Short mmCIF file of C-alpha atoms and ligand atoms in Angstrom, two decimals:
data_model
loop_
_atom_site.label_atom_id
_atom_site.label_comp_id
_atom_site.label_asym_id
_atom_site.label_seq_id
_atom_site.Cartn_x
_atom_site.Cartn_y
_atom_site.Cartn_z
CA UNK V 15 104.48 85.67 135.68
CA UNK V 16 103.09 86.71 132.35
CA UNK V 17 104.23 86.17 128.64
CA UNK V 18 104.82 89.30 127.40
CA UNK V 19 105.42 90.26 123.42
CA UNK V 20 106.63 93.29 122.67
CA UNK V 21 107.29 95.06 119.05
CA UNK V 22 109.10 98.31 118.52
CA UNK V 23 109.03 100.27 114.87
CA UNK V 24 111.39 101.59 113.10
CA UNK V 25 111.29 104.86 114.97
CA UNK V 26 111.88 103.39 118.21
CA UNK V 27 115.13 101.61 117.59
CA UNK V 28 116.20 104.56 114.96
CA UNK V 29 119.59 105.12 116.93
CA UNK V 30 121.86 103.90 119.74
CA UNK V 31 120.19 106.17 122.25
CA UNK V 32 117.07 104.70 121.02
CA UNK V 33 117.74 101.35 121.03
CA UNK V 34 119.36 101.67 124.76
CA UNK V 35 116.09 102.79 125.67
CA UNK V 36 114.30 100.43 124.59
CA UNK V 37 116.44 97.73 126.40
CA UNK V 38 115.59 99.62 129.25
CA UNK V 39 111.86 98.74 128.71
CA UNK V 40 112.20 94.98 128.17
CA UNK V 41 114.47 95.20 131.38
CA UNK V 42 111.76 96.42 133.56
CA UNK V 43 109.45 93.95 132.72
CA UNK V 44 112.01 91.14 132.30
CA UNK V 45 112.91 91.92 136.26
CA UNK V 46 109.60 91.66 136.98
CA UNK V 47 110.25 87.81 136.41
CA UNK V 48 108.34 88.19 132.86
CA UNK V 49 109.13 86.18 130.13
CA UNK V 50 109.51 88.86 127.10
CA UNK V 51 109.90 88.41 123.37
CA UNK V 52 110.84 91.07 121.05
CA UNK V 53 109.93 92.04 118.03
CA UNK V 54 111.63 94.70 116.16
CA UNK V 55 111.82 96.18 112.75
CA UNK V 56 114.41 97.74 111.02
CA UNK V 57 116.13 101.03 112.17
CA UNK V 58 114.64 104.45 111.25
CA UNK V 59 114.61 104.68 107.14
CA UNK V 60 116.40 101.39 106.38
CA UNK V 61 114.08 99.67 104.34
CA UNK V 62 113.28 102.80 102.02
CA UNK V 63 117.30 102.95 102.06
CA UNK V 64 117.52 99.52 100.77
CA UNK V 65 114.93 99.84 98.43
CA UNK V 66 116.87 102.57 96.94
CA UNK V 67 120.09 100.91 96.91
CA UNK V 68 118.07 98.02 94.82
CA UNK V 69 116.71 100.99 92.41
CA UNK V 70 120.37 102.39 91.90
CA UNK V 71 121.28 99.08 90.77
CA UNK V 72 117.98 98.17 88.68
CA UNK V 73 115.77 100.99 88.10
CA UNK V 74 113.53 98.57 86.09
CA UNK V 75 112.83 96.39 89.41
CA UNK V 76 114.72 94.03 90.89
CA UNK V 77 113.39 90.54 91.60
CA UNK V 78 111.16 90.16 94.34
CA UNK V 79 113.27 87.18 95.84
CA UNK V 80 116.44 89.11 95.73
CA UNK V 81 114.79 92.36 96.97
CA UNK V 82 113.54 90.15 99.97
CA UNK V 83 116.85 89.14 100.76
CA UNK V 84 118.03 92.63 100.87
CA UNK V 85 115.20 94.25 102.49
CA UNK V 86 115.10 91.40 105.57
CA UNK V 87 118.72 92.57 106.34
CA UNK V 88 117.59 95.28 107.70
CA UNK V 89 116.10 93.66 110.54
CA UNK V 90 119.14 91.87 110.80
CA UNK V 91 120.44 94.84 112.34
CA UNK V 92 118.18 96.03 114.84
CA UNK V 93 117.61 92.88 116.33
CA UNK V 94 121.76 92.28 117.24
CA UNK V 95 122.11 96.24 117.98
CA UNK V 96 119.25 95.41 120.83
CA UNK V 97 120.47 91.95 121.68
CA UNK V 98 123.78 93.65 122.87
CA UNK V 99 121.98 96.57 124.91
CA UNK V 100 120.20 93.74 126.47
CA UNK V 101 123.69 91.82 127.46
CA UNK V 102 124.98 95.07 128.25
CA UNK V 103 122.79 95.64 130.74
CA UNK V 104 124.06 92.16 131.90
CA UNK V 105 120.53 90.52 131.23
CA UNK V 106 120.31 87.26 128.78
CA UNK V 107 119.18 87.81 125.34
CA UNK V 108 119.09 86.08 122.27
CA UNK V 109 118.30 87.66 118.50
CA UNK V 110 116.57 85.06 116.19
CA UNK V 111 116.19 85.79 112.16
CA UNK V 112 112.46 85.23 110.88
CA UNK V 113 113.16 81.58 110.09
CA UNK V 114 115.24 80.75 113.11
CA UNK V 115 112.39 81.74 114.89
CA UNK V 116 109.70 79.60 113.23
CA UNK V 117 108.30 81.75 110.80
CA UNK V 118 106.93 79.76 107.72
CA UNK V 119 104.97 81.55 104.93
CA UNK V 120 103.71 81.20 101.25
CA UNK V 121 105.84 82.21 98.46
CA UNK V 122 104.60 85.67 97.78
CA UNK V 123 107.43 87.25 97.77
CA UNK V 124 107.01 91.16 98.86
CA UNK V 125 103.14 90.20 100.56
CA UNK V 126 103.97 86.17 102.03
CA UNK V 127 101.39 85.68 104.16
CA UNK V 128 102.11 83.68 107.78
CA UNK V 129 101.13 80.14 107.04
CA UNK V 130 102.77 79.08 110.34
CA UNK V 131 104.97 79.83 113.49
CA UNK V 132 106.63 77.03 114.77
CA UNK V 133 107.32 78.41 118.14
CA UNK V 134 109.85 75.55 119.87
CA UNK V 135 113.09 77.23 119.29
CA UNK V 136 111.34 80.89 121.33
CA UNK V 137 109.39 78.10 123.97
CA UNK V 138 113.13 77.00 124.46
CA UNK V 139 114.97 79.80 125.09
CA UNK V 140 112.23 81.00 126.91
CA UNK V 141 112.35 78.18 129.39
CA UNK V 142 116.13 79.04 130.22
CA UNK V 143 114.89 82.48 130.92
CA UNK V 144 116.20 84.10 127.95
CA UNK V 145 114.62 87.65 126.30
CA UNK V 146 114.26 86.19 122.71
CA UNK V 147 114.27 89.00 120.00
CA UNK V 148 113.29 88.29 116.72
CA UNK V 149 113.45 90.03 113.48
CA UNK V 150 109.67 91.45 112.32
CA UNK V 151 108.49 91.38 108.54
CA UNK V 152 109.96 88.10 107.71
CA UNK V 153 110.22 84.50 107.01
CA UNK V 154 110.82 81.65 105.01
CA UNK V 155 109.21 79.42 102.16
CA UNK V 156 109.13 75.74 101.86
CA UNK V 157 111.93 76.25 99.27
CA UNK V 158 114.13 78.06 102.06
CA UNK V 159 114.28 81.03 100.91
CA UNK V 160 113.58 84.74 102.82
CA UNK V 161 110.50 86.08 102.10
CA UNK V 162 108.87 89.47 103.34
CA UNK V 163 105.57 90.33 104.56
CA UNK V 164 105.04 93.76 102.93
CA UNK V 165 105.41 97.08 104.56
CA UNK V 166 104.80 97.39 108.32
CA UNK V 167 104.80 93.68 108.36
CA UNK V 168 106.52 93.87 111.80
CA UNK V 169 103.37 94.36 113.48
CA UNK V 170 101.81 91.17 111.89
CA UNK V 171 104.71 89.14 113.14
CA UNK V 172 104.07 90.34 116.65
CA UNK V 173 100.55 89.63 116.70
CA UNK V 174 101.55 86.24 115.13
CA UNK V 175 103.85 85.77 118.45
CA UNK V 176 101.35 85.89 120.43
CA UNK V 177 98.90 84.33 118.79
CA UNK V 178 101.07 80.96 118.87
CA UNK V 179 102.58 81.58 122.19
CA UNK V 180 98.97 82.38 123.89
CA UNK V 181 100.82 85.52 124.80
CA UNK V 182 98.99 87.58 127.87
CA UNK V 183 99.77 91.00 126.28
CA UNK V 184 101.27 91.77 122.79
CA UNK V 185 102.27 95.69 122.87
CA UNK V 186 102.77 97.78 119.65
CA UNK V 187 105.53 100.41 120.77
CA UNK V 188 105.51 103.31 118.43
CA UNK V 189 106.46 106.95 117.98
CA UNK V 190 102.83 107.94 119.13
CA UNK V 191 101.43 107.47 122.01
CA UNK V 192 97.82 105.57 120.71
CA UNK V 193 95.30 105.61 117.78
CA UNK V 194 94.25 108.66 117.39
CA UNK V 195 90.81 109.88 115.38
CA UNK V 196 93.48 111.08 113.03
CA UNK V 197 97.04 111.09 112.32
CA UNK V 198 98.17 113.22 115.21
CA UNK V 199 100.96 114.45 112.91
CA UNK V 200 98.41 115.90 110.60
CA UNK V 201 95.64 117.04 112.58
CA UNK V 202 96.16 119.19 115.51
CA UNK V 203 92.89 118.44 117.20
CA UNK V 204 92.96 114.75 117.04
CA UNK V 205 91.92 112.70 119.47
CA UNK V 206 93.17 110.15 121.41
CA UNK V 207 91.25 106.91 121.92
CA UNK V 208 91.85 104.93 125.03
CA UNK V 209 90.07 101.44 123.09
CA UNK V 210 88.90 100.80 119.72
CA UNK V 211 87.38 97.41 118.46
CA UNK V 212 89.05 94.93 115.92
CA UNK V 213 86.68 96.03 113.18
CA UNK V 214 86.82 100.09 113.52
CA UNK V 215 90.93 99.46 113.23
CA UNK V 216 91.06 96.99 110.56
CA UNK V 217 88.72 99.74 108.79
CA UNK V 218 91.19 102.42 109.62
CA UNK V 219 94.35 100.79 109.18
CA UNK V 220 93.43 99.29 105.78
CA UNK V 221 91.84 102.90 104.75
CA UNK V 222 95.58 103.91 105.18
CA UNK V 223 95.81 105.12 109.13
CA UNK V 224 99.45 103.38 109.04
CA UNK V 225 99.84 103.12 113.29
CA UNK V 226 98.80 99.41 112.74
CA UNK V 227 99.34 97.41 109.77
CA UNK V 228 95.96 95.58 108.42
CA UNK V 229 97.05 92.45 108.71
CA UNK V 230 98.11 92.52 111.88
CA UNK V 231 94.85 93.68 113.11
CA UNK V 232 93.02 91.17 111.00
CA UNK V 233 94.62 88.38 112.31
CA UNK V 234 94.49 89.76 116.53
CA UNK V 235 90.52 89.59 115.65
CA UNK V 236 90.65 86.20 114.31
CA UNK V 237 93.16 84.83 116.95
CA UNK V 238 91.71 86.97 119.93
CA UNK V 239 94.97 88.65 120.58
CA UNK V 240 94.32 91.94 122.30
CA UNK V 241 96.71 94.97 121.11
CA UNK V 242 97.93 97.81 123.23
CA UNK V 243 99.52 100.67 120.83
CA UNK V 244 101.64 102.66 123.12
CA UNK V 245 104.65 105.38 122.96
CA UNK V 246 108.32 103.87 123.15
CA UNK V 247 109.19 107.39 124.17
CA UNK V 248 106.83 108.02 127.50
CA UNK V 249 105.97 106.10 130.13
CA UNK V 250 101.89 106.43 129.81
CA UNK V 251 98.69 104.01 128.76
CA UNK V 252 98.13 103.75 124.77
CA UNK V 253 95.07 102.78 122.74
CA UNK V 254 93.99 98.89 123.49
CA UNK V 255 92.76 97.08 120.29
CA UNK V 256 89.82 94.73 121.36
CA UNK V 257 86.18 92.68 119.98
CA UNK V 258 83.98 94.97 122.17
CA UNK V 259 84.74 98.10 123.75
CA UNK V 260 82.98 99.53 127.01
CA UNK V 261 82.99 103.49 125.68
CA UNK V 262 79.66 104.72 124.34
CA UNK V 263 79.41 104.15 120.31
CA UNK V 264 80.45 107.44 119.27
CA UNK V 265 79.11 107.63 115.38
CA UNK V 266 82.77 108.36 113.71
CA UNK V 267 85.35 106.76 115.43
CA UNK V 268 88.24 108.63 112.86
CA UNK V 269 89.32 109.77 109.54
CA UNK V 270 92.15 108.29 107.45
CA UNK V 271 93.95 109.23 104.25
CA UNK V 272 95.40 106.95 101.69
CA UNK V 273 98.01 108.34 99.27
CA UNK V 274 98.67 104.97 97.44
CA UNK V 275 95.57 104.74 94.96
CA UNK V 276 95.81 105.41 91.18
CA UNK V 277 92.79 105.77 89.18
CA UNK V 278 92.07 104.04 86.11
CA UNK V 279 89.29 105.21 83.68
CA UNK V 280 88.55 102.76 80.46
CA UNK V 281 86.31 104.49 78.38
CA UNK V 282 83.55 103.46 75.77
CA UNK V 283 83.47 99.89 76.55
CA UNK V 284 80.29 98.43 74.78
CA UNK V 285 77.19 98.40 76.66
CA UNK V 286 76.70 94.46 76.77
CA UNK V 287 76.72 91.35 79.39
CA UNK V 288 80.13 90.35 80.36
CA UNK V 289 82.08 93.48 79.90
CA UNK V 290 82.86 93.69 83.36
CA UNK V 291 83.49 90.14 83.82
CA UNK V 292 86.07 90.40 81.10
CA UNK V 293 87.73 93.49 82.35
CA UNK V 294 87.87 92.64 86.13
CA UNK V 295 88.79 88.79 85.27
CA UNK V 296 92.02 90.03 83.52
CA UNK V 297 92.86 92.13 86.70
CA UNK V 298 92.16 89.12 88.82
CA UNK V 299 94.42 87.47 86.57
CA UNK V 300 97.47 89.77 87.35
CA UNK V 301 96.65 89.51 91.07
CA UNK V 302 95.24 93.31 90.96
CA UNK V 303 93.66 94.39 93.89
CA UNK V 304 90.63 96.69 92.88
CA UNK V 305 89.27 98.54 95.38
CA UNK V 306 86.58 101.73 94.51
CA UNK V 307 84.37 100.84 91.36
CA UNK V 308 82.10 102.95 89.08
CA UNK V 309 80.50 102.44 85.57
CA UNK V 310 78.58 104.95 84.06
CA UNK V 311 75.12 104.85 82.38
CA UNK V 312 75.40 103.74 78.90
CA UNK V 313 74.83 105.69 76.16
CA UNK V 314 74.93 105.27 72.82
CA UNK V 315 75.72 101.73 73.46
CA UNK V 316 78.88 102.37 75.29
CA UNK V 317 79.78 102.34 78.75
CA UNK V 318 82.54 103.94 80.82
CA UNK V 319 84.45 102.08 83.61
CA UNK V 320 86.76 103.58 86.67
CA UNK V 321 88.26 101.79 89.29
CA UNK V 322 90.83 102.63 91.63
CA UNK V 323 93.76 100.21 92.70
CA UNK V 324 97.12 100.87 94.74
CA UNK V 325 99.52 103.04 93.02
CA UNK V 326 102.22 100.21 92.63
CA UNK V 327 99.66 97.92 90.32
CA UNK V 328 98.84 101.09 88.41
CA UNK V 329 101.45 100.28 85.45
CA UNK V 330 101.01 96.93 85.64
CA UNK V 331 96.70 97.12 85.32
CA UNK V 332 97.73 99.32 82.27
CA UNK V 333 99.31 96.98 80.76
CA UNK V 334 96.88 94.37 81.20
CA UNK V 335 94.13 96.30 80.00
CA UNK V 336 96.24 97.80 77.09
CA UNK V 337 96.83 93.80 75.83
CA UNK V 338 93.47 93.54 75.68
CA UNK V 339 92.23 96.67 73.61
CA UNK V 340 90.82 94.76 70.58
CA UNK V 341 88.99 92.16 72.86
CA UNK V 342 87.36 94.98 75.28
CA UNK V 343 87.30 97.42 72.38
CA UNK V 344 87.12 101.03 74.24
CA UNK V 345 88.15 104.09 73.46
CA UNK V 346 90.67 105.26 75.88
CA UNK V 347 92.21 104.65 78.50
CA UNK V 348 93.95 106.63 80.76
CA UNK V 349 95.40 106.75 84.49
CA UNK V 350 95.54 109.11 87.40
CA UNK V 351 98.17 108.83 90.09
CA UNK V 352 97.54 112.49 92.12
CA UNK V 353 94.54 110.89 93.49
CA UNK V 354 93.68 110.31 97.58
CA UNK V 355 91.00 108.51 99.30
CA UNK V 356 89.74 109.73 102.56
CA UNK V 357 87.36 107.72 104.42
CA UNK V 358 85.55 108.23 108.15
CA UNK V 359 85.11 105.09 110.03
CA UNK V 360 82.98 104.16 112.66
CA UNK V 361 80.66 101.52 113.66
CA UNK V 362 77.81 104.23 114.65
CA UNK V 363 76.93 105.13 110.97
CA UNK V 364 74.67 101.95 110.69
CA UNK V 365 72.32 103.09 112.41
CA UNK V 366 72.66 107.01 111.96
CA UNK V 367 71.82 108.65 109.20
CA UNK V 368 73.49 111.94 107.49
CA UNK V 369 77.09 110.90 108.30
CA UNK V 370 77.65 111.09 104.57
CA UNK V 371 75.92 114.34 103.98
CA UNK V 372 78.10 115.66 106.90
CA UNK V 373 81.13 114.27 105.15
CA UNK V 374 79.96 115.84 101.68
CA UNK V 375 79.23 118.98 103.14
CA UNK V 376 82.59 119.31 104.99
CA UNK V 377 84.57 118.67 101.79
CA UNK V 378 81.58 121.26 99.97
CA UNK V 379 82.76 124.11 102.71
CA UNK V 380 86.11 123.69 101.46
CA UNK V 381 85.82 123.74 97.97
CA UNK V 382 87.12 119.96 97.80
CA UNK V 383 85.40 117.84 94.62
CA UNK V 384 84.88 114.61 94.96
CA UNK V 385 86.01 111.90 92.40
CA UNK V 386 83.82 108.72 93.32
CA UNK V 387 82.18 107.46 96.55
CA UNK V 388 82.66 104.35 97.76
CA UNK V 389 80.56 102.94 101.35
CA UNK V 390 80.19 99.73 103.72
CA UNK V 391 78.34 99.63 106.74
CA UNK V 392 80.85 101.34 108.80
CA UNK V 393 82.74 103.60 106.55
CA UNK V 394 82.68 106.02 103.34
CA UNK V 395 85.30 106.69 101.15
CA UNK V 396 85.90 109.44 98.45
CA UNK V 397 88.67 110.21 95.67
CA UNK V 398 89.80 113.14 95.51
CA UNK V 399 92.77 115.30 94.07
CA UNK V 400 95.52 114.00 96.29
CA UNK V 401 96.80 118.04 96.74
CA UNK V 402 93.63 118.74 98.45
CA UNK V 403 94.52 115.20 101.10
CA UNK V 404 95.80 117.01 104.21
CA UNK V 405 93.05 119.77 103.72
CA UNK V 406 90.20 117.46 103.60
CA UNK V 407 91.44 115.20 106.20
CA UNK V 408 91.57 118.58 108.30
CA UNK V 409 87.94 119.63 107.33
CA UNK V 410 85.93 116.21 107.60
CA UNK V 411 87.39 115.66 111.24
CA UNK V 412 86.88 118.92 112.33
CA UNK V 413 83.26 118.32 110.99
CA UNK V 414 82.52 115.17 113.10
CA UNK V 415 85.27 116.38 116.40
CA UNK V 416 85.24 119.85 116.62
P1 ADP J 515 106.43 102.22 113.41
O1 ADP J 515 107.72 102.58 112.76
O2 ADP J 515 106.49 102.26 114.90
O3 ADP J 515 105.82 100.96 112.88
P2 ADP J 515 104.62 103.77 111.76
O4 ADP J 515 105.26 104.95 111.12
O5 ADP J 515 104.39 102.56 110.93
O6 ADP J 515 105.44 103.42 113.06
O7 ADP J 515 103.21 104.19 112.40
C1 ADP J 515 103.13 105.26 113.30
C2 ADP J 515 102.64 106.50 112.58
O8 ADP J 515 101.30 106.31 112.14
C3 ADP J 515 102.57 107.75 113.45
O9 ADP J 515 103.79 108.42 113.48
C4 ADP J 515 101.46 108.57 112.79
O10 ADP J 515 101.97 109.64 112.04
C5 ADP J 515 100.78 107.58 111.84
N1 ADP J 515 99.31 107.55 111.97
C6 ADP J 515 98.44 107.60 110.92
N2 ADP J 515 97.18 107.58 111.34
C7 ADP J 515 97.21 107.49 112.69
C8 ADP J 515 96.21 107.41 113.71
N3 ADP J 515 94.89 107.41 113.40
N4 ADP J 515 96.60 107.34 115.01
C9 ADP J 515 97.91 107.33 115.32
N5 ADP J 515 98.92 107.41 114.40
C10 ADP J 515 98.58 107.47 113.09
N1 LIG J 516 110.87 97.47 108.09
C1 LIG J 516 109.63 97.15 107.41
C2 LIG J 516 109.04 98.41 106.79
O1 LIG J 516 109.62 99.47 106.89
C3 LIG J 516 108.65 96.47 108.32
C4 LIG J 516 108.08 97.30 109.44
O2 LIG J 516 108.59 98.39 109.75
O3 LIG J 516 107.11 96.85 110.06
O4 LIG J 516 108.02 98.32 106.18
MG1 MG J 517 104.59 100.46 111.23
#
């Protein structure tokens, strides 16, 4: 008898007919005399339907507490909709909210990270042989109120599951059947992978391949869960997430695109000590995640600063910046929001050379300029015009696949 965790997206529980189905799937492996907990997130487009409910109301933004307590409803849903499929099929099952089912987190309301999952009420019904399903992407402060992990937080609340429980298998259900070396809805020719280690996915998923949320994968490394990604719609083996993997090191293991970066350029900062710090302090300051960073040679005794951070912090790193034009003293400053970053991945470009001359050439043959380069040991990223996204995704896999 294992302890099995199971989370379905948004796609999988989109309708009735979906959700039946998916009852179906616990069932099997409930029979099998199984202990199963669910994890599910909300239905189809819910959340981007609430969030647009809370932008009808407050097109200025809503605050993050109350949008928490709007968007966790929509897990509400899903998990009584399967709850009754489950008792339907006369088998006993239980729904649990995020905090009825342990989960404590910080007060970051939009991004709370997991501080703890106290797991008695699940171990409980558990022991009387109940499926426990519990609502993904949430849980609750020491002040009691909802909080919300940030999007495709589901997945981190699985892995979190297990983690606690010492689960034997934790299975990410999905609309695809694995990781691919590329979104499979945007490249023909991708690739399926049957394995792929804890450090090649965190790569991918937090270079935007959205199958897996980051932190989900970040914290299966650091807890040892092992992840199987599988389709909710056939039967068939899916992509296992793991520390080593037995397959051959292939140089690129795939290419992903991220659509939420803006690009900030200040311009003619002076060329002195402590420009940076002062700049990249004051984005600390506002909790601004910078992520690609170039300065340019001085000249003249002025230097130029770009950065990229996600789209959502754009306005707000203007702002900051913009309060702090007479202290910095530049020139302009402007922002770019039809940017994309597309980075390959792979653990084999350590110790091979000319990956990024492949990459540069790909993007060359199809007349795609690049912005700024950014590189760690196992991946390189450029900026480019976000129009030219899908078509450089396209070329740079077909470079390193085809
Ligand atoms: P869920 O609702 O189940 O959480 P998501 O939409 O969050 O599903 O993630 C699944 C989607 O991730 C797929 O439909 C696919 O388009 C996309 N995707 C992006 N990159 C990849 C990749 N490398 N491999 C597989 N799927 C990917
Ligand atoms: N429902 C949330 C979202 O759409 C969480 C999730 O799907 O994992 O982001
Ligand atoms: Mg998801």
């Amino acid at each position: 008898m294992a302890l099995i965790v199971k989370k379905f997206g948004g796609s999988s529980v989109a309708n009735a007919e979906r959700v039946l189905h998916v009852a179906s799937i616990i069932a099997e492996d409930y029979k099998k005399g199984n202990n199963v907990v669910v994890v599910v997130s909300a239905q189809g487009d819910t959340t981007d339907d609430l969030i647009e409910k809370a932008n009808e109301i407050n097109p200025d933004g809503s605050s993050k507490r109350e949008l928490d307590m709007l968007l966790a409803a929509g897990e509400q849903i899903s998990i009584a909709l399967l709850a009754m499929a489950l008792e339907k099929m006369g088998l006993p099952a239980l729904s649990l909210l995020g905090w009825q089912a342990g989960f404590e987190t910080d007060s970051h309301h939009g991004i709370a990270r997991i501080k703890r999952v106290n797991t008695e009420r699940i171990r409980n019904e558990i022991a009387k042989r109940n499926i426990v399903i519990v609502a993904g992407f949430q849980g609750i402060n020491k002040y009691d109120d909802i909080t919300t992990l940030g999007r495709g937080g589901s997945d981190t609340s699985a892995v979190a599951i297990a983690a606690a429980m010492k689960a034997d298998v934790c299975q990410i259900y999905t609309d695809v059947d694995g990781v691919y070396t590329a979104d499979p809805r945007k490249v023909d020719n991708a690739r399926k992978m049957d394995e792929i280690t804890y450090d090649e996915m965190l790569e991918l998923a937090t270079l935007g391949a959205q199958v897996l949320n980051n932190r989900s994968v970040e914290m299966a490394k650091k807890y040892n869960v092992e992840l199987e990604v599988l389709s909710s719609l056939e039967n068939k083996p899916g992509t296992i997430v793991k520390e080593t993997v037995n397959m051959e090191k292939t140089l690129i293991r795939g290419v992903a695109k991220d659509t939420n970066v803006a690009c900030i350029s200040v311009v003619g900062l002076a060329d002195k000590p402590g420009t940076a710090f002062k700049l990249f302090n004051k984005l600390a300051q506002f909790e601004i995640n910078v992520d690609i960073i170039l300065q340019s040679v001085g000249r003249d005794g002025t230097k130029d600063i770009t950065f990229t951070v996600p789209k959502d912090m754009g306005k707000t790193a203007v702002e900051a910046l913009s309060s702090m034009k007479d202290f910095l003293k530049y020139k302009d400053l402007t922002i770019d929001e039809s940017v994309a970053k597309i980075s390959v991945v792979g653990a084999g470009m350590e110790s091979h050379p000319g990956v990024a001359s492949k990459m540069f050439e790909a993007l060359f043959d199809a007349s795609i300029n690049i912005h700024m380069i950014s590189t760690s040991e196992i991946k390189i990223s450029v900026l480019i015009d976000s129009e030219n996204a899908d078509r450089a995704v396209k070329a740079v896999h077909d470079a390193f696949f085809d």
